[in-house]
CSV table of C-alpha atoms and ligand atoms in Angstrom, one decimal:
chain,number,residue,atom,x,y,z
A,564,MET,CA,-23.5,14.2,-7.2
A,565,ALA,CA,-22.9,17.4,-9.1
A,566,PRO,CA,-20.9,19.9,-6.9
A,567,THR,CA,-23.6,21.7,-5.0
A,568,SER,CA,-21.6,24.9,-4.4
A,569,LEU,CA,-22.4,25.9,-8.0
A,570,SER,CA,-25.4,28.0,-8.9
A,571,PRO,CA,-28.7,26.2,-8.8
A,572,ALA,CA,-29.1,26.6,-12.6
A,573,THR,CA,-25.7,25.0,-13.2
A,574,VAL,CA,-26.4,22.2,-10.7
A,575,GLU,CA,-29.7,21.5,-12.5
A,576,VAL,CA,-27.9,21.1,-15.9
A,577,LEU,CA,-25.2,18.9,-14.4
A,578,ASP,CA,-27.7,16.7,-12.6
A,579,ARG,CA,-29.6,16.1,-15.8
A,580,ILE,CA,-26.3,15.0,-17.5
A,581,GLU,CA,-25.4,12.9,-14.5
A,582,HIS,CA,-28.7,11.1,-14.7
A,583,LEU,CA,-27.7,9.9,-18.2
A,584,PHE,CA,-24.6,8.3,-16.9
A,585,GLN,CA,-26.3,6.4,-14.0
A,586,LEU,CA,-26.3,2.6,-14.0
A,587,SER,CA,-28.9,1.1,-11.7
A,588,ASN,CA,-28.3,-2.3,-10.2
A,589,ASP,CA,-31.1,-3.6,-12.4
A,590,ARG,CA,-29.4,-2.3,-15.5
A,591,LEU,CA,-26.1,-3.9,-14.5
A,592,ILE,CA,-27.9,-7.2,-14.1
A,593,ASP,CA,-29.6,-6.9,-17.5
A,594,ILE,CA,-26.3,-6.1,-19.1
A,595,THR,CA,-24.6,-9.1,-17.5
A,596,ARG,CA,-27.5,-11.4,-18.4
A,597,GLN,CA,-27.1,-10.2,-22.0
A,598,PHE,CA,-23.4,-10.9,-21.9
A,599,VAL,CA,-23.9,-14.5,-21.0
A,600,GLU,CA,-26.5,-14.9,-23.7
A,601,ASP,CA,-24.2,-13.5,-26.3
A,602,TYR,CA,-21.3,-15.7,-25.1
A,603,ASN,CA,-23.4,-18.8,-25.8
A,604,LEU,CA,-24.6,-17.4,-29.2
A,605,GLY,CA,-20.9,-16.9,-30.2
A,606,LEU,CA,-19.9,-20.3,-28.9
A,607,GLY,CA,-22.6,-21.9,-31.1
A,608,GLU,CA,-22.0,-20.2,-34.4
A,609,TYR,CA,-19.4,-18.3,-36.4
A,610,ASN,CA,-19.9,-14.7,-37.5
A,611,LYS,CA,-21.7,-13.5,-34.4
A,612,ALA,CA,-21.0,-10.0,-33.0
A,613,MET,CA,-19.4,-11.6,-29.9
A,614,ALA,CA,-16.8,-13.6,-31.8
A,615,MET,CA,-15.9,-16.1,-29.0
A,616,ILE,CA,-12.8,-17.2,-30.8
A,617,PRO,CA,-11.4,-20.7,-30.1
A,618,THR,CA,-7.7,-20.2,-29.6
A,619,PHE,CA,-6.5,-23.8,-29.8
A,620,VAL,CA,-4.7,-23.3,-26.5
A,621,THR,CA,-5.9,-26.4,-24.7
A,622,GLY,CA,-4.3,-26.0,-21.3
A,623,VAL,CA,-2.9,-23.4,-18.9
A,624,PRO,CA,0.7,-23.5,-17.7
A,625,ASP,CA,1.7,-24.5,-14.2
A,626,GLY,CA,5.0,-22.7,-13.9
A,627,SER,CA,7.2,-25.6,-14.9
A,628,GLU,CA,7.6,-24.5,-18.5
A,629,LYS,CA,11.2,-23.8,-19.8
A,630,GLY,CA,12.8,-22.2,-22.9
A,631,THR,CA,13.8,-19.0,-24.6
A,632,PHE,CA,11.5,-17.4,-27.2
A,633,LEU,CA,11.0,-14.2,-29.1
A,634,ALA,CA,7.8,-12.3,-28.8
A,635,LEU,CA,6.3,-9.6,-30.9
A,636,ASP,CA,3.5,-7.6,-29.4
A,637,LEU,CA,1.2,-5.3,-31.6
A,638,GLY,CA,-2.0,-3.8,-30.5
A,639,GLY,CA,-1.3,-1.7,-27.3
A,640,THR,CA,0.1,1.7,-27.1
A,641,ASN,CA,3.5,0.6,-28.5
A,642,LEU,CA,5.0,-2.2,-30.6
A,643,ARG,CA,7.2,-4.3,-28.4
A,644,VAL,CA,9.8,-7.0,-29.3
A,645,CYS,CA,11.0,-9.1,-26.4
A,646,GLU,CA,13.1,-12.1,-25.7
A,647,VAL,CA,11.6,-14.2,-22.9
A,648,THR,CA,13.3,-16.9,-20.9
A,649,LEU,CA,11.0,-19.1,-18.9
A,650,HIS,CA,13.0,-20.7,-16.1
A,651,GLY,CA,10.6,-23.4,-15.2
A,652,ASP,CA,10.1,-22.3,-11.6
A,653,LYS,CA,7.3,-19.7,-12.2
A,654,THR,CA,9.9,-17.0,-12.9
A,655,PHE,CA,11.2,-15.6,-16.2
A,656,THR,CA,13.5,-13.0,-17.5
A,657,LEU,CA,12.7,-10.6,-20.2
A,658,ARG,CA,14.6,-8.2,-22.4
A,659,GLN,CA,12.5,-5.9,-24.5
A,660,GLN,CA,12.5,-2.9,-26.8
A,661,LYS,CA,9.6,-0.6,-27.6
A,662,TYR,CA,9.0,0.9,-31.0
A,663,LYS,CA,6.5,3.6,-32.1
A,664,VAL,CA,3.8,2.8,-34.7
A,665,SER,CA,3.0,6.0,-36.7
A,666,GLU,CA,-0.5,6.9,-37.7
A,667,GLU,CA,0.7,6.4,-41.3
A,668,LEU,CA,1.6,2.8,-40.7
A,669,LYS,CA,-1.6,2.1,-38.8
A,670,THR,CA,-3.7,3.3,-41.7
A,671,GLY,CA,-1.5,2.6,-44.8
A,672,GLU,CA,-0.9,-0.5,-46.8
A,673,ALA,CA,-0.7,-3.7,-44.5
A,674,THR,CA,2.6,-5.0,-46.1
A,675,ARG,CA,4.3,-1.8,-45.0
A,676,LEU,CA,3.1,-2.3,-41.4
A,677,PHE,CA,4.3,-5.9,-41.4
A,678,ASP,CA,7.6,-4.9,-43.0
A,679,TYR,CA,8.0,-2.5,-40.1
A,680,LEU,CA,7.3,-5.3,-37.7
A,681,ALA,CA,10.0,-7.4,-39.3
A,682,ASP,CA,12.4,-4.4,-39.3
A,683,SER,CA,11.8,-4.0,-35.6
A,684,VAL,CA,12.6,-7.6,-34.9
A,685,ASP,CA,15.7,-7.3,-36.9
A,686,ALA,CA,16.8,-4.1,-35.0
A,687,PHE,CA,16.0,-5.8,-31.7
A,688,LEU,CA,18.2,-8.9,-32.6
A,689,THR,CA,21.1,-6.7,-33.6
A,690,GLU,CA,20.8,-4.6,-30.5
A,691,MET,CA,20.7,-7.7,-28.3
A,692,GLY,CA,23.8,-9.0,-30.1
A,693,HIS,CA,22.0,-12.1,-31.3
A,694,GLU,CA,23.7,-14.5,-33.7
A,695,VAL,CA,21.1,-16.0,-35.9
A,696,THR,CA,22.5,-19.4,-36.8
A,697,ASP,CA,21.6,-21.2,-40.0
A,698,VAL,CA,20.8,-24.4,-38.1
A,699,GLU,CA,17.5,-23.6,-36.4
A,700,ALA,CA,15.3,-20.6,-36.9
A,701,LEU,CA,14.4,-18.6,-33.8
A,702,HIS,CA,10.9,-19.3,-32.6
A,703,LEU,CA,8.6,-16.3,-32.2
A,704,GLY,CA,5.2,-15.9,-30.7
A,705,LEU,CA,3.1,-13.1,-32.1
A,706,THR,CA,0.8,-11.3,-29.7
A,707,PHE,CA,-1.7,-9.6,-32.0
A,708,SER,CA,-4.4,-7.9,-30.1
A,709,PHE,CA,-7.2,-7.6,-32.6
A,710,PRO,CA,-10.1,-9.9,-33.4
A,711,VAL,CA,-8.5,-12.8,-35.3
A,712,GLU,CA,-10.5,-16.0,-36.2
A,713,GLN,CA,-8.0,-18.7,-35.4
A,714,SER,CA,-7.9,-22.1,-37.1
A,715,ALA,CA,-4.8,-23.3,-35.4
A,716,LEU,CA,-2.2,-22.2,-32.9
A,717,ASP,CA,-0.3,-20.5,-35.7
A,718,LYS,CA,-3.0,-19.5,-38.1
A,719,GLY,CA,-5.8,-17.0,-38.1
A,720,VAL,CA,-7.5,-14.4,-40.3
A,721,LEU,CA,-8.1,-10.8,-39.2
A,722,LEU,CA,-11.8,-10.2,-38.8
A,723,THR,CA,-11.6,-6.4,-38.3
A,724,TRP,CA,-9.3,-3.7,-37.0
A,725,THR,CA,-9.9,-1.9,-33.8
A,726,LYS,CA,-8.3,0.9,-31.6
A,727,GLY,CA,-7.6,3.2,-34.5
A,728,PHE,CA,-5.9,0.8,-36.8
A,729,ALA,CA,-7.2,0.6,-40.4
A,730,ALA,CA,-4.3,-0.8,-42.5
A,731,ARG,CA,-5.5,-1.8,-46.0
A,732,ASN,CA,-5.5,-5.3,-47.4
A,733,ALA,CA,-5.2,-7.1,-44.1
A,734,ILE,CA,-8.8,-8.1,-43.2
A,735,GLY,CA,-9.5,-11.7,-44.2
A,736,LYS,CA,-5.8,-12.5,-44.4
A,737,ASP,CA,-3.7,-14.9,-42.2
A,738,VAL,CA,-1.7,-12.5,-40.0
A,739,VAL,CA,1.0,-15.2,-39.3
A,740,LYS,CA,1.6,-15.5,-43.0
A,741,LEU,CA,1.7,-11.7,-43.4
A,742,LEU,CA,4.4,-11.6,-40.7
A,743,GLN,CA,6.3,-14.6,-42.0
A,744,ASP,CA,6.3,-13.3,-45.5
A,745,ALA,CA,7.8,-10.0,-44.2
A,746,PHE,CA,10.5,-12.0,-42.3
A,747,ASP,CA,11.2,-14.0,-45.4
A,748,ARG,CA,11.5,-10.8,-47.6
A,749,LYS,CA,14.2,-9.7,-45.2
A,750,HIS,CA,15.8,-13.1,-45.1
A,751,LEU,CA,15.4,-13.1,-41.3
A,752,HIS,CA,15.9,-16.5,-39.8
A,753,VAL,CA,12.9,-16.2,-37.5
A,754,ARG,CA,9.8,-18.4,-37.6
A,755,CYS,CA,6.5,-17.2,-36.2
A,756,CYS,CA,5.0,-20.4,-34.7
A,757,ALA,CA,2.2,-19.1,-32.5
A,758,LEU,CA,-0.4,-16.4,-32.6
A,759,VAL,CA,-2.0,-15.1,-29.4
A,760,ASN,CA,-4.3,-12.4,-28.3
A,761,ASP,CA,-3.1,-10.2,-25.4
A,762,THR,CA,-5.9,-11.4,-23.2
A,763,VAL,CA,-4.8,-15.0,-23.8
A,764,GLY,CA,-1.2,-13.8,-23.0
A,765,ALA,CA,-2.5,-12.3,-19.7
A,766,LEU,CA,-4.3,-15.5,-18.8
A,767,LEU,CA,-1.3,-17.8,-19.6
A,768,SER,CA,1.3,-15.6,-17.9
A,769,ARG,CA,-0.8,-15.2,-14.8
A,770,ALA,CA,-1.2,-18.9,-14.6
A,771,TYR,CA,2.6,-19.4,-15.2
A,772,THR,CA,3.5,-17.1,-12.3
A,773,SER,CA,0.7,-17.8,-9.8
A,774,GLY,CA,-0.2,-21.4,-10.6
A,775,GLY,CA,-3.8,-20.8,-11.9
A,776,CYS,CA,-6.1,-18.4,-13.6
A,777,PHE,CA,-9.6,-18.5,-15.0
A,778,LEU,CA,-9.7,-15.2,-16.9
A,779,GLY,CA,-7.2,-12.9,-18.6
A,780,ALA,CA,-8.6,-9.4,-19.1
A,781,ILE,CA,-7.3,-6.2,-20.6
A,782,PHE,CA,-8.6,-2.8,-19.5
A,783,GLY,CA,-6.3,-0.5,-21.4
A,784,THR,CA,-6.3,1.2,-24.8
A,785,GLY,CA,-8.9,-1.4,-25.7
A,786,THR,CA,-10.8,-4.0,-23.6
A,787,ASN,CA,-11.3,-7.8,-23.9
A,788,GLY,CA,-11.2,-11.0,-22.0
A,789,ALA,CA,-10.2,-14.7,-22.5
A,790,TYR,CA,-11.2,-17.5,-20.3
A,791,VAL,CA,-11.0,-21.3,-20.0
A,792,GLU,CA,-14.1,-23.0,-21.5
A,793,ASP,CA,-15.3,-26.6,-21.8
A,794,ILE,CA,-14.7,-27.7,-25.4
A,795,SER,CA,-18.1,-29.4,-25.3
A,796,LYS,CA,-19.7,-26.0,-25.1
A,797,ILE,CA,-17.8,-24.6,-28.1
A,798,LYS,CA,-20.5,-26.1,-30.4
A,799,LYS,CA,-19.3,-24.3,-33.5
A,800,LEU,CA,-16.1,-26.4,-33.5
A,801,GLY,CA,-18.3,-29.4,-34.4
A,802,ASP,CA,-16.5,-32.7,-34.8
A,803,SER,CA,-13.0,-31.2,-34.9
A,804,THR,CA,-13.2,-31.2,-31.1
A,805,SER,CA,-12.9,-35.0,-30.9
A,806,LEU,CA,-9.6,-34.8,-32.8
A,807,LEU,CA,-8.1,-32.8,-30.0
A,808,GLY,CA,-8.9,-35.3,-27.2
A,809,MET,CA,-8.9,-32.4,-24.8
A,810,SER,CA,-11.6,-31.1,-22.5
A,811,LYS,CA,-10.8,-27.4,-22.2
A,812,MET,CA,-9.9,-24.6,-24.5
A,813,VAL,CA,-9.1,-20.9,-24.0
A,814,VAL,CA,-11.7,-18.8,-25.7
A,815,ASN,CA,-11.0,-15.2,-26.7
A,816,THR,CA,-14.4,-13.5,-26.2
A,817,GLU,CA,-13.7,-10.2,-28.0
A,818,TRP,CA,-16.1,-8.7,-25.5
A,819,GLY,CA,-15.3,-5.2,-26.8
A,820,ALA,CA,-17.9,-5.8,-29.5
A,821,PHE,CA,-20.6,-6.6,-26.9
A,822,ASN,CA,-24.0,-5.1,-27.6
A,823,ASN,CA,-23.2,-3.2,-30.8
A,824,SER,CA,-26.9,-2.6,-31.2
A,825,ARG,CA,-26.7,-0.8,-27.8
A,826,SER,CA,-30.0,-2.3,-26.7
A,827,VAL,CA,-28.8,-2.5,-23.1
A,828,LEU,CA,-25.7,-0.2,-23.0
A,829,PRO,CA,-26.7,3.3,-21.7
A,830,SER,CA,-25.7,5.6,-24.6
A,831,THR,CA,-25.6,9.3,-24.0
A,832,PRO,CA,-25.4,11.9,-26.7
A,833,PHE,CA,-21.7,12.2,-25.9
A,834,ASP,CA,-21.2,8.5,-26.6
A,835,ASN,CA,-23.2,8.8,-29.8
A,836,LYS,CA,-21.1,11.6,-31.0
A,837,LEU,CA,-17.9,9.7,-30.3
A,838,ASP,CA,-19.3,6.6,-32.2
A,839,ARG,CA,-20.5,8.6,-35.2
A,840,GLU,CA,-17.1,10.3,-35.6
A,841,SER,CA,-15.0,7.1,-35.0
A,842,ILE,CA,-13.4,5.1,-37.8
A,843,ASN,CA,-15.6,2.1,-36.9
A,844,PRO,CA,-19.1,3.5,-36.2
A,845,ARG,CA,-21.6,0.9,-34.7
A,846,PHE,CA,-18.7,-1.5,-33.9
A,847,GLN,CA,-16.9,-2.1,-30.6
A,848,ALA,CA,-19.7,-0.6,-28.6
A,849,TYR,CA,-18.7,-1.9,-25.2
A,850,GLU,CA,-15.1,-1.0,-25.8
A,851,LYS,CA,-16.2,2.6,-26.5
A,852,PHE,CA,-17.7,2.9,-23.1
A,853,ILE,CA,-14.8,1.3,-21.3
A,854,SER,CA,-11.4,1.8,-22.7
A,855,GLY,CA,-8.6,4.2,-22.5
A,856,MET,CA,-8.7,5.0,-26.2
A,857,TYR,CA,-12.2,6.5,-25.8
A,858,LEU,CA,-12.9,7.8,-22.2
A,859,GLY,CA,-11.0,11.1,-22.8
A,860,GLU,CA,-13.0,11.7,-26.0
A,861,ILE,CA,-16.4,11.1,-24.2
A,862,THR,CA,-15.3,13.5,-21.6
A,863,ARG,CA,-14.2,16.1,-24.2
A,864,ASN,CA,-17.6,15.9,-25.8
A,865,LEU,CA,-19.2,16.5,-22.4
A,866,LEU,CA,-17.0,19.4,-21.6
A,867,LEU,CA,-17.5,21.1,-24.9
A,868,ASN,CA,-21.3,20.7,-24.5
A,869,LEU,CA,-20.9,22.8,-21.2
A,870,VAL,CA,-18.6,25.3,-22.9
A,871,ASP,CA,-21.2,25.8,-25.6
A,872,ALA,CA,-24.2,26.0,-23.3
A,873,SER,CA,-26.1,29.2,-23.3
A,874,PRO,CA,-25.2,30.8,-20.9
A,875,PRO,CA,-21.9,29.0,-20.8
A,876,ILE,CA,-21.3,26.7,-17.9
A,877,LEU,CA,-17.6,26.1,-18.4
A,878,PHE,CA,-14.5,28.2,-19.1
A,879,ASN,CA,-16.7,31.2,-19.7
A,880,GLY,CA,-17.6,29.8,-23.1
A,881,ASN,CA,-13.9,29.5,-24.2
A,882,SER,CA,-11.9,26.6,-25.5
A,883,THR,CA,-8.4,25.8,-26.6
A,884,PRO,CA,-6.9,24.1,-29.7
A,885,ILE,CA,-6.3,21.0,-27.6
A,886,LEU,CA,-9.9,20.8,-26.3
A,887,ASN,CA,-11.1,21.5,-29.8
A,888,SER,CA,-9.2,18.6,-31.4
A,889,HIS,CA,-10.6,15.2,-32.0
A,890,TYR,CA,-9.1,12.9,-29.3
A,891,GLY,CA,-7.3,16.0,-27.9
A,892,PHE,CA,-8.3,15.3,-24.3
A,893,ASP,CA,-6.3,12.2,-23.5
A,894,THR,CA,-7.6,9.7,-20.9
A,895,ALA,CA,-4.3,10.2,-19.0
A,896,TYR,CA,-5.4,13.8,-18.3
A,897,MET,CA,-8.6,12.4,-16.6
A,898,SER,CA,-6.4,10.3,-14.5
A,899,ASP,CA,-4.3,13.3,-13.5
A,900,VAL,CA,-7.4,15.3,-12.7
A,901,GLU,CA,-8.8,12.5,-10.5
A,902,ASN,CA,-5.5,12.0,-8.8
A,903,ALA,CA,-5.2,15.7,-7.9
A,904,SER,CA,-5.7,16.2,-4.2
A,905,ASN,CA,-7.3,19.7,-4.4
A,906,LEU,CA,-8.9,22.0,-6.8
A,907,ASP,CA,-5.8,24.1,-7.2
A,908,GLU,CA,-4.0,21.0,-8.5
A,909,VAL,CA,-6.9,20.3,-10.9
A,910,GLN,CA,-6.6,23.9,-12.2
A,911,LYS,CA,-2.9,23.2,-12.8
A,912,VAL,CA,-3.6,20.0,-14.7
A,913,ILE,CA,-6.1,21.9,-16.9
A,914,VAL,CA,-3.6,24.7,-17.6
A,915,GLU,CA,-0.7,22.3,-18.3
A,916,ARG,CA,-2.5,19.7,-20.3
A,917,VAL,CA,-5.4,21.5,-22.0
A,918,GLY,CA,-3.6,24.7,-22.7
A,919,PHE,CA,-5.7,27.3,-20.9
A,920,LYS,CA,-4.1,30.4,-19.3
A,921,PRO,CA,-4.3,30.1,-15.5
A,922,GLU,CA,-6.6,33.2,-15.2
A,923,ASP,CA,-9.1,31.5,-17.6
A,924,VAL,CA,-9.7,28.5,-15.3
A,925,SER,CA,-11.8,29.2,-12.2
A,926,LEU,CA,-12.2,26.9,-9.2
A,927,ASP,CA,-15.7,26.2,-10.4
A,928,ASP,CA,-14.3,25.1,-13.8
A,929,ALA,CA,-11.9,22.8,-12.0
A,930,LYS,CA,-14.8,21.4,-9.9
A,931,ILE,CA,-16.9,20.7,-13.0
A,932,VAL,CA,-14.0,19.1,-15.0
A,933,LYS,CA,-13.3,16.8,-12.0
A,934,TRP,CA,-16.9,15.9,-11.8
A,935,ALA,CA,-17.1,15.1,-15.5
A,936,CYS,CA,-13.9,12.9,-15.5
A,937,HIS,CA,-15.3,11.0,-12.5
A,938,LEU,CA,-18.7,10.5,-14.2
A,939,VAL,CA,-17.2,8.9,-17.3
A,940,ALA,CA,-14.6,6.8,-15.6
A,941,ALA,CA,-16.9,5.5,-12.8
A,942,ARG,CA,-19.4,4.3,-15.4
A,943,ALA,CA,-16.5,2.5,-17.3
A,944,ALA,CA,-15.3,0.8,-14.1
A,945,LYS,CA,-18.9,-0.3,-13.2
A,946,LEU,CA,-19.5,-1.6,-16.7
A,947,SER,CA,-16.2,-3.5,-16.6
A,948,GLY,CA,-17.5,-5.4,-13.6
A,949,CYS,CA,-20.3,-6.8,-15.8
A,950,ALA,CA,-17.8,-8.5,-18.1
A,951,VAL,CA,-15.9,-10.1,-15.3
A,952,ALA,CA,-19.1,-11.2,-13.6
A,953,SER,CA,-20.4,-12.7,-16.8
A,954,VAL,CA,-17.4,-15.0,-17.1
A,955,LEU,CA,-17.7,-16.1,-13.5
A,956,ILE,CA,-21.4,-17.0,-14.3
A,957,GLN,CA,-20.6,-18.6,-17.7
A,958,THR,CA,-18.0,-20.9,-16.1
A,959,GLY,CA,-20.3,-21.9,-13.2
A,960,LEU,CA,-18.2,-20.2,-10.6
A,961,ALA,CA,-21.0,-17.8,-9.6
A,962,LYS,CA,-24.7,-17.2,-10.0
A,963,LEU,CA,-26.2,-13.9,-11.2
A,964,GLY,CA,-27.4,-12.1,-8.0
A,965,GLY,CA,-25.1,-14.1,-5.7
A,966,GLY,CA,-23.9,-17.5,-4.6
A,967,SER,CA,-21.1,-19.7,-5.9
A,968,SER,CA,-20.4,-23.4,-6.4
A,969,SER,CA,-18.0,-24.1,-3.6
A,970,GLY,CA,-16.9,-22.6,-0.2
A,971,ASP,CA,-13.5,-21.1,-0.2
A,972,GLU,CA,-12.1,-21.5,-3.7
A,973,ARG,CA,-10.3,-18.4,-5.0
A,974,PHE,CA,-10.8,-17.0,-8.5
A,975,SER,CA,-7.7,-15.6,-10.1
A,976,VAL,CA,-7.9,-13.0,-12.8
A,977,GLY,CA,-4.8,-11.8,-14.7
A,978,VAL,CA,-5.2,-8.3,-15.9
A,979,ASP,CA,-3.2,-5.8,-17.8
A,980,GLY,CA,-3.8,-2.3,-19.3
A,981,SER,CA,-3.4,1.3,-18.3
A,982,LEU,CA,-6.8,1.8,-16.8
A,983,ILE,CA,-6.7,-1.1,-14.4
A,984,GLN,CA,-3.1,-0.4,-13.5
A,985,HIS,CA,-3.1,3.4,-13.2
A,986,TYR,CA,-6.6,4.9,-13.2
A,987,PRO,CA,-7.6,6.0,-9.6
A,988,ASN,CA,-10.2,3.7,-8.1
A,989,PHE,CA,-10.9,1.8,-11.3
A,990,GLU,CA,-10.7,-1.6,-9.6
A,991,ASP,CA,-12.8,-0.4,-6.7
A,992,GLY,CA,-15.6,0.6,-9.1
A,993,LEU,CA,-15.3,-2.8,-10.9
A,994,ARG,CA,-15.5,-4.6,-7.6
A,995,ALA,CA,-18.5,-2.6,-6.5
A,996,SER,CA,-20.5,-3.8,-9.5
A,997,LEU,CA,-19.1,-7.4,-9.0
A,998,ARG,CA,-20.7,-7.3,-5.5
A,999,VAL,CA,-24.1,-6.3,-7.0
A,1000,LEU,CA,-23.8,-9.0,-9.7
A,1001,VAL,CA,-22.3,-12.1,-8.0
A,1002,GLY,CA,-22.5,-11.2,-4.3
A,1003,SER,CA,-19.9,-10.0,-1.7
A,1004,ASP,CA,-18.8,-13.5,-0.9
A,1005,VAL,CA,-17.7,-14.4,-4.5
A,1006,GLU,CA,-16.3,-10.8,-5.0
A,1007,SER,CA,-14.1,-11.2,-2.0
A,1008,ARG,CA,-12.6,-14.4,-3.4
A,1009,VAL,CA,-11.8,-12.8,-6.8
A,1010,ASP,CA,-8.0,-12.1,-6.9
A,1011,ILE,CA,-7.3,-9.5,-9.5
A,1012,GLY,CA,-3.5,-9.5,-10.2
A,1013,LEU,CA,-1.3,-7.9,-12.8
A,1014,ALA,CA,-0.3,-10.3,-15.6
A,1015,LYS,CA,3.2,-8.8,-15.6
A,1016,ASP,CA,4.6,-8.7,-19.1
A,1017,GLY,CA,1.6,-10.8,-20.1
A,1018,SER,CA,1.9,-10.2,-23.8
A,1019,GLY,CA,5.5,-11.3,-24.0
A,1020,VAL,CA,5.4,-14.2,-21.5
A,1021,GLY,CA,2.0,-15.4,-23.0
A,1022,ALA,CA,3.5,-15.4,-26.5
A,1023,ALA,CA,6.5,-17.3,-25.3
A,1024,LEU,CA,4.3,-19.9,-23.6
A,1025,CYS,CA,2.3,-20.3,-26.7
A,1026,ALA,CA,5.4,-20.7,-28.9
A,1027,LEU,CA,6.6,-23.4,-26.5
A,1028,GLN,CA,3.3,-25.2,-26.8
A,1029,ALA,CA,3.5,-25.0,-30.6
A,1030,VAL,CA,7.0,-26.3,-30.7
A,1031,LYS,CA,6.0,-29.2,-28.5
A,1032,GLN,CA,3.0,-30.0,-30.6
A,1033,GLU,CA,5.2,-30.0,-33.8
A,1034,LYS,CA,7.7,-32.4,-32.2
A,1035,THR,CA,4.9,-34.8,-31.1
A,1036,LEU,CA,3.5,-34.7,-34.6
A,1037,GLU,CA,6.9,-35.3,-36.2
A,1038,ARG,CA,7.4,-38.3,-33.8
A,1039,ALA,CA,4.0,-39.7,-34.7
A,1040,LEU,CA,4.7,-39.4,-38.4
A,1041,GLN,CA,8.1,-41.1,-38.0
A,1042,ASP,CA,6.4,-43.9,-36.0
A,1043,THR,CA,3.9,-44.4,-38.8
A,1044,SER,CA,6.5,-44.5,-41.6
A,1045,LEU,CA,8.6,-46.9,-39.6
A,1046,GLY,CA,5.6,-49.1,-38.8
B,1431,BGC,C1,-9.2,-6.0,-29.6
B,1431,BGC,C2,-8.9,-7.2,-28.7
B,1431,BGC,C3,-7.8,-6.9,-27.7
B,1431,BGC,C4,-8.3,-5.7,-26.9
B,1431,BGC,C5,-7.3,-5.3,-25.8
B,1431,BGC,C6,-9.5,-4.8,-28.7
B,1431,BGC,O1,-9.7,-3.7,-29.4
B,1431,BGC,O2,-10.3,-6.3,-30.4
B,1431,BGC,O3,-8.4,-8.3,-29.6
B,1431,BGC,O4,-7.6,-8.0,-26.8
B,1431,BGC,O5,-8.5,-4.6,-27.7
B,1431,BGC,O6,-6.0,-4.9,-26.4
């Protein structure tokens, strides 16, 4: 509800805006139904908007895995290099270093970006005092959190960039090769043997530490989910499935691209403006409603609309350079606003973060900013519930509208990302829509747990899987030549 202590004319304007952000239960159900439909389209054919990428990961860990691997993680806020040791008892140790990725690297020539990745691994190894022996190369798992169409555990071409990346000459190329070439140019004795999306990393690492997991999901700078699917339902794999002799495979949904046509997503003029001015208009529609990269910008569009209203509704018609700049209002500010315990604190956040003078921010302004942040974030949390519900339904664990397959089974979701971890009440909002979509009983059996260091541990687990597969293959080849 718009704050009622404001003038009736202001309340009327805010109510009209609020109406645009509302999501009825029926709408949530329609969105979720569409999700399931799109999953099946994507499982059936390549080149669908919902990519439903087979990952060639055919099992989830049980905590007994052992080994030390390097992991490189690109696609979140920072670039990270880690060394992960899996102890085989559901625990691990991790040493890591974060590196910044400049806007120039994100949007320049791809080889420069990949050279920078190799330089970072080099710097990390030096810092950790690593001796790279000539005998065996260090094995590295690459967590690459963009849509990549995989054709093997260590092969995959980039379909498109997301989250503000636009490096030239990378789309359509094998990212493992791009990285390996960069290592080779530097004569680094490191071999990239596995490629993994961060959602797959979250799924695997949660399974490693807690013994089971059906969905790995990211609600951070971007959003996406990966789940365990029956291979028989991944029709687009065709006959190659029989070669694997396996029954399950992890699928990276790339749900950020859900409903790019926006036929069921409730677009407001503030969303449309964001999309039009983004570097990938008409793509990643769902991600643009949900994720940390965009929520601040939707809110900024809304706030500026109120500043520009005639007569002005906010800040007396004034703005600041921060509020005027594209992506100037960070989603973290929204979190600060919503965390503030009273309006004086909200005022303080606005002054400190947005650059207003204290005397230019009234308590009414603070009220309206808090209302706007809540409106945008609550819609994101509710919409996030649709994605989680749709995977429960797709995997037969729940039915749309309520009811599940069995009595007291628990459903473990491994999550990561700034929103789910830090945004006030994000999980509550997600759960509220889960209750609408799959019923209270199922919702109460969904365990949402942090996939701690998911990108690093997941990449290590995948690298381990790859090394094991190679050894099995080598043995099989030896047997054949001996025989
Ligand atoms: C990417 C996904 C990734 C997600 C979360 C999206 O923009 O397309 O591959 O999993 O962000 O990082």
